[in-house]
XYZ file of C-alpha atoms in Angstrom:
474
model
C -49.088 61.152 30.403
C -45.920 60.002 28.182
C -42.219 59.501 28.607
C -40.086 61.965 29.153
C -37.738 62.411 25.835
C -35.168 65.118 26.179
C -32.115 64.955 23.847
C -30.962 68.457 25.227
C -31.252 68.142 28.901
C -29.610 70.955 29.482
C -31.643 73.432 27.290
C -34.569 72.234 28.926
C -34.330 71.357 32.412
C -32.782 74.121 34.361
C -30.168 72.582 36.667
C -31.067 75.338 39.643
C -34.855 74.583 39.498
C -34.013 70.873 40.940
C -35.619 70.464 44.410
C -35.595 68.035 46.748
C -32.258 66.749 45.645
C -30.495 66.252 49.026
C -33.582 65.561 50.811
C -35.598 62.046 51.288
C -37.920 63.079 49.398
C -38.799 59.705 46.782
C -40.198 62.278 44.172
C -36.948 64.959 42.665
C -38.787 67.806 41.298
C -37.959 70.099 38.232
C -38.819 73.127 36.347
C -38.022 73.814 32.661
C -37.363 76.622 30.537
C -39.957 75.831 27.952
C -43.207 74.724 30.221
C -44.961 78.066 32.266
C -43.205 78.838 35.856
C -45.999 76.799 37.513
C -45.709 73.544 36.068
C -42.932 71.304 37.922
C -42.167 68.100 36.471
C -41.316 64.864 38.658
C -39.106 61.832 38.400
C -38.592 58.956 41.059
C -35.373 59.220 43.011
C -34.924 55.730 43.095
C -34.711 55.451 39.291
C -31.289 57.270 39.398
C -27.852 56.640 40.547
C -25.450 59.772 40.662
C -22.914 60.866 43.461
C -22.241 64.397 44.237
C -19.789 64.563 41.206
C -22.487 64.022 38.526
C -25.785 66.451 37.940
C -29.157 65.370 38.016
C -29.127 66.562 34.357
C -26.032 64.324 33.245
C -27.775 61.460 35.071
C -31.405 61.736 33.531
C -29.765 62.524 29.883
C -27.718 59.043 30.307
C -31.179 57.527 31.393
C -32.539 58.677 27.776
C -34.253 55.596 25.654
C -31.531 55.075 23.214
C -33.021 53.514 19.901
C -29.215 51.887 19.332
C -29.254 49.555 22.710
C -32.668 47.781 23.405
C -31.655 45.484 25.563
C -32.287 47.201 28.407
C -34.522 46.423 30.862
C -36.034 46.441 34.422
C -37.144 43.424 36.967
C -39.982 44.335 39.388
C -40.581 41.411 42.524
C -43.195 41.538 45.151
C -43.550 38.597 48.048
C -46.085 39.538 51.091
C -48.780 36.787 52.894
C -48.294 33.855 50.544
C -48.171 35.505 47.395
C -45.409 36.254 44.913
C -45.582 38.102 41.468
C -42.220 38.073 39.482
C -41.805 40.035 36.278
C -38.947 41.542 34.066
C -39.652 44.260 31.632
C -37.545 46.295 28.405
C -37.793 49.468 28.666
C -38.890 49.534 25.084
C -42.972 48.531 23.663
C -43.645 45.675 21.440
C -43.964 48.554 18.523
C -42.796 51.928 17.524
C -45.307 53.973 18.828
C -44.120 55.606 22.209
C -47.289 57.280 22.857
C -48.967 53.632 23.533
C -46.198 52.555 25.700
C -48.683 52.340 29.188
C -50.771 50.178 27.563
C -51.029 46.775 29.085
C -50.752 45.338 25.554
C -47.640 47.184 24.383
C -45.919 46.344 27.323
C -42.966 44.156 26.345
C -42.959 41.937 29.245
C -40.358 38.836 28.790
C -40.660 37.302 31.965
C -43.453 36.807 34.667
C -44.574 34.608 37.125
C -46.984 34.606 39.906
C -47.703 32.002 43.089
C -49.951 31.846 45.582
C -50.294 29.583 48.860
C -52.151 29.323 52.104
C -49.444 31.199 55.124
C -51.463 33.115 56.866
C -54.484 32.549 58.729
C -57.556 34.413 57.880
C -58.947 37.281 59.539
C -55.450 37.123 61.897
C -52.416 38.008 60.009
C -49.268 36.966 60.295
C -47.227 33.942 59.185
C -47.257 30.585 60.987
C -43.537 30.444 61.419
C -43.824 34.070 62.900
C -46.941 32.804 65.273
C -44.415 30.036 66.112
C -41.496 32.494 66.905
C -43.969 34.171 69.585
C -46.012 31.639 70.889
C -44.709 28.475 70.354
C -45.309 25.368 67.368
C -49.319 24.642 67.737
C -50.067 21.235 66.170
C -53.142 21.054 64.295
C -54.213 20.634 60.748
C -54.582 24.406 59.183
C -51.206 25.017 60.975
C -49.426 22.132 59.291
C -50.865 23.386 56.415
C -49.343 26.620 56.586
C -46.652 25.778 57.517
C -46.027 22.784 54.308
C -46.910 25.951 52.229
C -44.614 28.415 53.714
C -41.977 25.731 52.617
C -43.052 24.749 49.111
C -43.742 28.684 48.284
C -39.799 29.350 49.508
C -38.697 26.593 46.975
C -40.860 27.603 44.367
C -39.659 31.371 44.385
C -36.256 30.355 44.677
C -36.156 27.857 41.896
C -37.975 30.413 39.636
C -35.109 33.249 40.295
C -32.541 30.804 39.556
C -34.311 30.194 36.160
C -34.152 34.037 35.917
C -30.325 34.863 37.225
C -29.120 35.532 33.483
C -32.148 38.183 32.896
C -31.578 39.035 36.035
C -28.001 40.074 35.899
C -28.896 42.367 33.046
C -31.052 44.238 34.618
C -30.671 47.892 34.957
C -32.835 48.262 38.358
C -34.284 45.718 40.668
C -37.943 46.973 42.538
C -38.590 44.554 45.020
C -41.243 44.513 47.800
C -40.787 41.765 50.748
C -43.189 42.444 53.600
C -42.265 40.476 56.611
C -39.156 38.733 57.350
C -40.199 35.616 56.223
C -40.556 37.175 52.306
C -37.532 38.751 53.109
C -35.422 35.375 53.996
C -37.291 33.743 51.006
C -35.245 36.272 48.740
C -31.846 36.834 50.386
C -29.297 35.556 52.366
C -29.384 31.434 51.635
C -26.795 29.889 49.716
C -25.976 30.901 46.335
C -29.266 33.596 46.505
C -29.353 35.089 43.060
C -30.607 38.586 45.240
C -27.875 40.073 47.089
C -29.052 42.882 49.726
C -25.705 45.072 49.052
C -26.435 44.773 45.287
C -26.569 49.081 44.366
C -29.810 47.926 41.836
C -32.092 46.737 43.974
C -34.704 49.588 45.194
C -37.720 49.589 47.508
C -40.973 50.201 45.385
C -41.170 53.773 46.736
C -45.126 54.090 47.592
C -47.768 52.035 48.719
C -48.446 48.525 46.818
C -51.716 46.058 46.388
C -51.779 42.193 46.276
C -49.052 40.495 44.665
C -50.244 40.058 40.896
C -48.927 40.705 37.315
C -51.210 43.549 36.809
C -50.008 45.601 40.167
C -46.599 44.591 38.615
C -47.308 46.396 35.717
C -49.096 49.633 37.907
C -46.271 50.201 39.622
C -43.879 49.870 36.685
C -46.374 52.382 35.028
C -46.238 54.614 38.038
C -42.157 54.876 38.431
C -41.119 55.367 35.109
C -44.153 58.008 34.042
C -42.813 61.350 34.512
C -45.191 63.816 37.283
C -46.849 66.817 36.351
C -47.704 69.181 38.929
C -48.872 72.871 38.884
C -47.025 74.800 41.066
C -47.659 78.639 41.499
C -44.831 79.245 43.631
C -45.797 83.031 44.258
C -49.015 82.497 45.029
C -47.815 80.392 47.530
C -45.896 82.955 49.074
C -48.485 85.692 49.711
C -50.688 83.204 51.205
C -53.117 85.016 53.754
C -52.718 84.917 57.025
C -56.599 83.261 57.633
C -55.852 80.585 55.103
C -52.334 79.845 57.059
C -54.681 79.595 60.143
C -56.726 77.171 58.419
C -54.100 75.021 57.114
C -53.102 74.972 60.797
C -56.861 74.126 61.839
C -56.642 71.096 59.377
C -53.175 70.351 60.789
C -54.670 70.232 63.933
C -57.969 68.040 63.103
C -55.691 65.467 61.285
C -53.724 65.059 64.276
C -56.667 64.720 66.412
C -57.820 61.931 64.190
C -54.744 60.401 64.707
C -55.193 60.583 68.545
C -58.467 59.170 68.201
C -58.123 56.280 66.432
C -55.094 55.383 69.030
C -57.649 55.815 71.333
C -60.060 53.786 69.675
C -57.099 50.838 69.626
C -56.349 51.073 73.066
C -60.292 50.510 73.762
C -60.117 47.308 72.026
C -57.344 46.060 73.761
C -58.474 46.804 77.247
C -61.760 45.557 76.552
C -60.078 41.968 74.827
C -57.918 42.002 78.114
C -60.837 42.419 80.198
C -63.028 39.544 78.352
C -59.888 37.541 78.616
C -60.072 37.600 82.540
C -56.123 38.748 83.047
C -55.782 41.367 85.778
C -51.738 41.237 85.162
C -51.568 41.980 81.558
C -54.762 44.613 81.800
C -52.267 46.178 84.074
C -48.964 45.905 82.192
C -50.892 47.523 78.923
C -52.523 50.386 80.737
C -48.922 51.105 82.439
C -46.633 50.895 79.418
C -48.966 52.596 76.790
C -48.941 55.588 80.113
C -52.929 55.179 80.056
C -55.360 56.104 82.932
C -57.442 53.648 85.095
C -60.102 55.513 84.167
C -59.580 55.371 80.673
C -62.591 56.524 78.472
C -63.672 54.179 75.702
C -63.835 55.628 72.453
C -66.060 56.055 70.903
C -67.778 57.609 73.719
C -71.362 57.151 72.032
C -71.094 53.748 71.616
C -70.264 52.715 74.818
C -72.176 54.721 77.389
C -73.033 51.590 79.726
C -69.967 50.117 79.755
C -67.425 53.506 79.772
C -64.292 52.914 81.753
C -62.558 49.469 82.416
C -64.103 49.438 85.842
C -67.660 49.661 84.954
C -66.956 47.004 81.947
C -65.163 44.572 84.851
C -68.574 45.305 87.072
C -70.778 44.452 84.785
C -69.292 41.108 83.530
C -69.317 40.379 87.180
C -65.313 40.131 87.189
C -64.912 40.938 90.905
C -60.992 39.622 91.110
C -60.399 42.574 88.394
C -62.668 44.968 90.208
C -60.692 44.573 93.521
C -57.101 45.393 91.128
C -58.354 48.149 89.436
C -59.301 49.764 92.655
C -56.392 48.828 94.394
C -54.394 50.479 91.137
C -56.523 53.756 91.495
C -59.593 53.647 89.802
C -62.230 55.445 90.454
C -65.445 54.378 91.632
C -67.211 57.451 91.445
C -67.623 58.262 87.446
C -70.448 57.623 86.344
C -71.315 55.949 82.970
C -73.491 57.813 79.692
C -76.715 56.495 81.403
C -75.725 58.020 85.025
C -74.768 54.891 86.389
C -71.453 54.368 89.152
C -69.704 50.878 88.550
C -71.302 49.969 91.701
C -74.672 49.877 90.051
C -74.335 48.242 87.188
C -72.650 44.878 88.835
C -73.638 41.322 87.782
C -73.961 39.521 90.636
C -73.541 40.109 94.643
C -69.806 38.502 94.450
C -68.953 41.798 92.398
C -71.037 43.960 95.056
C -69.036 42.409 97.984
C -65.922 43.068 96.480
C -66.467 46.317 96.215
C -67.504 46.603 99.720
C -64.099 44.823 100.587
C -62.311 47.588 98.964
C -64.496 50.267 101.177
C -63.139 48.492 103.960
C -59.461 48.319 103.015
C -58.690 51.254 100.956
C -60.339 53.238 103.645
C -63.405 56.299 103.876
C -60.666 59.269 103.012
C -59.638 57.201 99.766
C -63.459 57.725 97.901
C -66.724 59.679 98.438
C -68.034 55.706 98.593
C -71.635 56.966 99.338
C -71.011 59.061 96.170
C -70.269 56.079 94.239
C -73.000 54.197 95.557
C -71.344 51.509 97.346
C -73.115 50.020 100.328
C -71.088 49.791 104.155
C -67.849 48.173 104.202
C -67.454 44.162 104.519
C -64.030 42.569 105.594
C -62.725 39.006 104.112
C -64.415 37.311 106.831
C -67.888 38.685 106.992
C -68.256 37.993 103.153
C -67.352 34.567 104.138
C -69.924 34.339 106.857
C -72.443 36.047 104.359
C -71.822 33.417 101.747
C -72.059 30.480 104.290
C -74.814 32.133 105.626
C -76.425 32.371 102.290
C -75.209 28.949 100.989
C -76.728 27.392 104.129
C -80.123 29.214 102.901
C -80.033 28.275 99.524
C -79.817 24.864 101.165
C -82.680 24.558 103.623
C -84.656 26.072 100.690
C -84.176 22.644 98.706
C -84.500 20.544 101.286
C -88.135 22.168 102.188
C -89.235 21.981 98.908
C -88.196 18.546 98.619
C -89.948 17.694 101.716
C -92.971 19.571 100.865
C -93.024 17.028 97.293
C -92.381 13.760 99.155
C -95.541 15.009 101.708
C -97.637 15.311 98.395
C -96.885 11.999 96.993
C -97.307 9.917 99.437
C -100.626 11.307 100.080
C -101.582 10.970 96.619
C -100.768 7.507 96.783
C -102.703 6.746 100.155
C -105.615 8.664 99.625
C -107.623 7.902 96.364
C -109.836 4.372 95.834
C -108.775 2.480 92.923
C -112.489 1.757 91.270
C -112.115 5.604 91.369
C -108.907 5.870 89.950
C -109.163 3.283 87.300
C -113.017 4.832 86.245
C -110.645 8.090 86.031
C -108.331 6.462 83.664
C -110.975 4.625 81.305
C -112.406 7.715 81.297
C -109.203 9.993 79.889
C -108.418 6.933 77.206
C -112.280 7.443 75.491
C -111.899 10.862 75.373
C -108.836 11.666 73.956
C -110.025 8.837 71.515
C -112.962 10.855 70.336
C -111.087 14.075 70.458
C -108.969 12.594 67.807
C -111.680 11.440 66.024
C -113.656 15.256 66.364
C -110.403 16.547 65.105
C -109.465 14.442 62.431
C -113.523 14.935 60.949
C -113.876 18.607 62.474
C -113.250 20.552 59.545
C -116.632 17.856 57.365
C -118.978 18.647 60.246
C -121.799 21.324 60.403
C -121.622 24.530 62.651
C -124.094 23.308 64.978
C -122.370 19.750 65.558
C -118.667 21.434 66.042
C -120.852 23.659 69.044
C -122.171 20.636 70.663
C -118.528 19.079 70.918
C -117.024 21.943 72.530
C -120.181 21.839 74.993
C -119.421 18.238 75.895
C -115.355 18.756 76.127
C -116.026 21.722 78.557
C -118.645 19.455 80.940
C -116.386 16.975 80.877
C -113.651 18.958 82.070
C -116.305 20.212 84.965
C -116.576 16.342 86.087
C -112.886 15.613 86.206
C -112.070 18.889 87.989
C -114.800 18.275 90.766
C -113.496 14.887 91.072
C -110.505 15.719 91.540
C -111.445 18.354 94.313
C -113.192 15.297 96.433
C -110.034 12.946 95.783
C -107.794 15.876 97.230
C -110.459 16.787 99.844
């Protein structure tokens, strides 16, 4: 696709065939006299400046190459998570030949610069003087790091469009994309900026953009000043039958049920972080601002069958303090999970069981089928606490048996066996693990036969200790 030459605009663009004038649209489309009815041709809005007093045809007829004046030219600036890309383009190629204008190598680029630093930290987004804004300065290396960098990279940029103020005040248009209001304050707004905001050439980049670099610089110069091709048959459009209109409306439909889900899918994540983070307070304050349910159904539904609502999640991760809030909120204990399972079931630990029993007992039998949901008779505050002490005090006399039952043991092996006995014992283990080393270290030179008898003699030997033994304990 070329340039878009006309030296009679007004033969051959018709001036009624221009839609999307007066609309928001960033693409003005056109018809011409001399193409078929279908084709409509496209130009970026942002690449003219008329009021209502001027056509579109006037304009676009001004914006004509003009082989007298080539000097003209356009600056295109992108700043966004530590990187920068800077360049300023004429409107005319290195050569003569048009048709090779989009050609990275014809491009007459006269200025361009690119930086990078380390802002933002990886895998979390964000600058650090933004994660400072909301949360406060945190002091460690990487941050200072950032942050040095989110300095140098402001001076950098700056210094660079100072260098650039006199190509930069001959500029026809000014594209500039500054995610962020750091890239933003980088640009505009300090003393003696070379950008002003209210300056009438400086345009938004009207579509999506990459990484920062010279060669999405020259894309998007590529993409705004190409002119759009686009068949059109307007006719057919308008006898359209009625089952394709439903289908359109099917699709309409589907892509706004996508839409749903994948909200869904981000409020799952954010329940479930709030949940792992073990704060009752702002699990609450999400579920009631975003207008959620208490039994909210993680998406997607497949992959979390054991774990389906916040409840069942809080049981399971024995979380009883949540448990008891999410009850208390409204939640209900009887929905089961993918596998069948109530909350109830699936609990960690008896702390989670008992608080659900506590809830039995204050949220009352009319409030829940409880037997439904599996939970066991109601317990109040203080006969968990007598359970616990009563189980604590278990747990206790449990050690202290066994630890009597070991003390008993040694001191009878102490008392008990003769020492010629004991010592005989003793010699006895040091030989043999002495020729066991030996057998194993010569094992694999020795015959069949010989490697049979050893075994023999290991396992009689093992005979005599054990029936030793058996008389010493006896």
């Amino acid at each position: 696709m070329e340039q878009l030459f006309v030296s009679k605009a007004e033969k051959f663009i018709e001036e009624k065939s221009v839609e999307s004038q007066k609309t928001k649209d960033p693409i003005i489309w056109t018809t011409s006299t001399k193409l078929k009815k279908s084709l409509h041709i496209g130009f970026y809005r942002s690449l003219f400046d008329y009021d209502s007093s001027q056509t579109f045809i006037s304009v676009l007829r001004e914006n004509q190459l003009n082989i007298k004046n080539k000097n003209r030219t356009i600056a295109l600036i992108m700043v966004g998570g530590g990187n920068f890309a800077g360049m300023i383009v004429s409107l005319y190629p290195k050569t003569e030949n048009y048709k090779n204008y989009f050609k990275m190598d014809e491009l007459n680029v006269l200025h361009h610069k690119t930086f990078h630093r380390y802002t933002t930290r990886r895998k979390q987004g964000g600058s650090q003087s933004t994660c400072d804004s909301g949360k406060g300065a945190v002091i460690s290396a990487g941050s200072n790091l950032r942050r040095y960098n989110e300095a140098a990279l402001q001076t950098e940029i700056r210094q660079l469009l100072t260098s650039w103020k006199h190509a930069l005040d001959k500029s026809e248009l000014i594209f500039v994309r500054a995610s962020g209001k750091l890239s933003h304050k980088i640009l505009f707004g300090y003393e003696n900026s070379v950008l002003s905001i209210t300056d009438k050439r400086l345009k938004k980049i009207p579509f999506t953009t990459r990484r920062a670099t010279k060669n999405e610089l020259i894309r998007c110069f590529n993409e705004l000043t190409m002119a759009k091709i686009a068949d059109i048959d307007m006719e057919e459009i308008e006898v359209i039958p009625e089952t394709q209109i439903t289908n359109l409306t099917n699709i309409s439909k589907t892509i706004v049920a996508d839409k749903e889900f994948e909200i869904q899918k981000k409020n799952t994540s954010q329940i479930i972080f709030l949940i792992k983070k073990g704060n009752p307070q702002k699990l609450i304050d999400y579920i009631e601002k975003n207008a959620l349910s208490y039994d909210f159904q993680f998406q997607p539904i497949s992959f979390y069958q054991h774990i389906s609502t916040p409840l069942h999640l809080s049981s399971s991760l024995s979380l009883s303090f949540i448990v008891i809030t999410l009850l208390e909120k409204g939640a209900n204990p009887t929905i089961r999970n993918g596998n069948g399972k109530t909350a109830y079931d699936i609990a960690g630990n008896k702390t989670t069981q008992y608080a659900f029993r506590l809830c039995r007992a204050s949220l009352g039998e009319e409030r829940w089928d409880w037997g439904l949901a599996h939970v066991a008779s109601p317990l109040t505050e203080n006969e968990i606490k007598k359970r616990e002490a009563q189980s604590k005090e278990l747990k206790i006399k449990t050690l202290q048996e066994k630890q009597r039952q070991k003390e008993e043991l040694k001191k009878l092996i102490e008392t008990s066996p003769p020492k010629n006995l004991d010592t005989e014992i003793i010699k006895k283990k040091s030989i043999i693990s002495l020729s066991l080393e030996k057998t194993l270290q010569d094992q694999r030179n020795l015959s069949p036969d010989i490697q049979k008898r050893i075994e023999r003699e290991k396992r009689a030997r093992a005979a005599e200790e054990r029936i030793k033994k058996s008389k010493l304990l006896g």
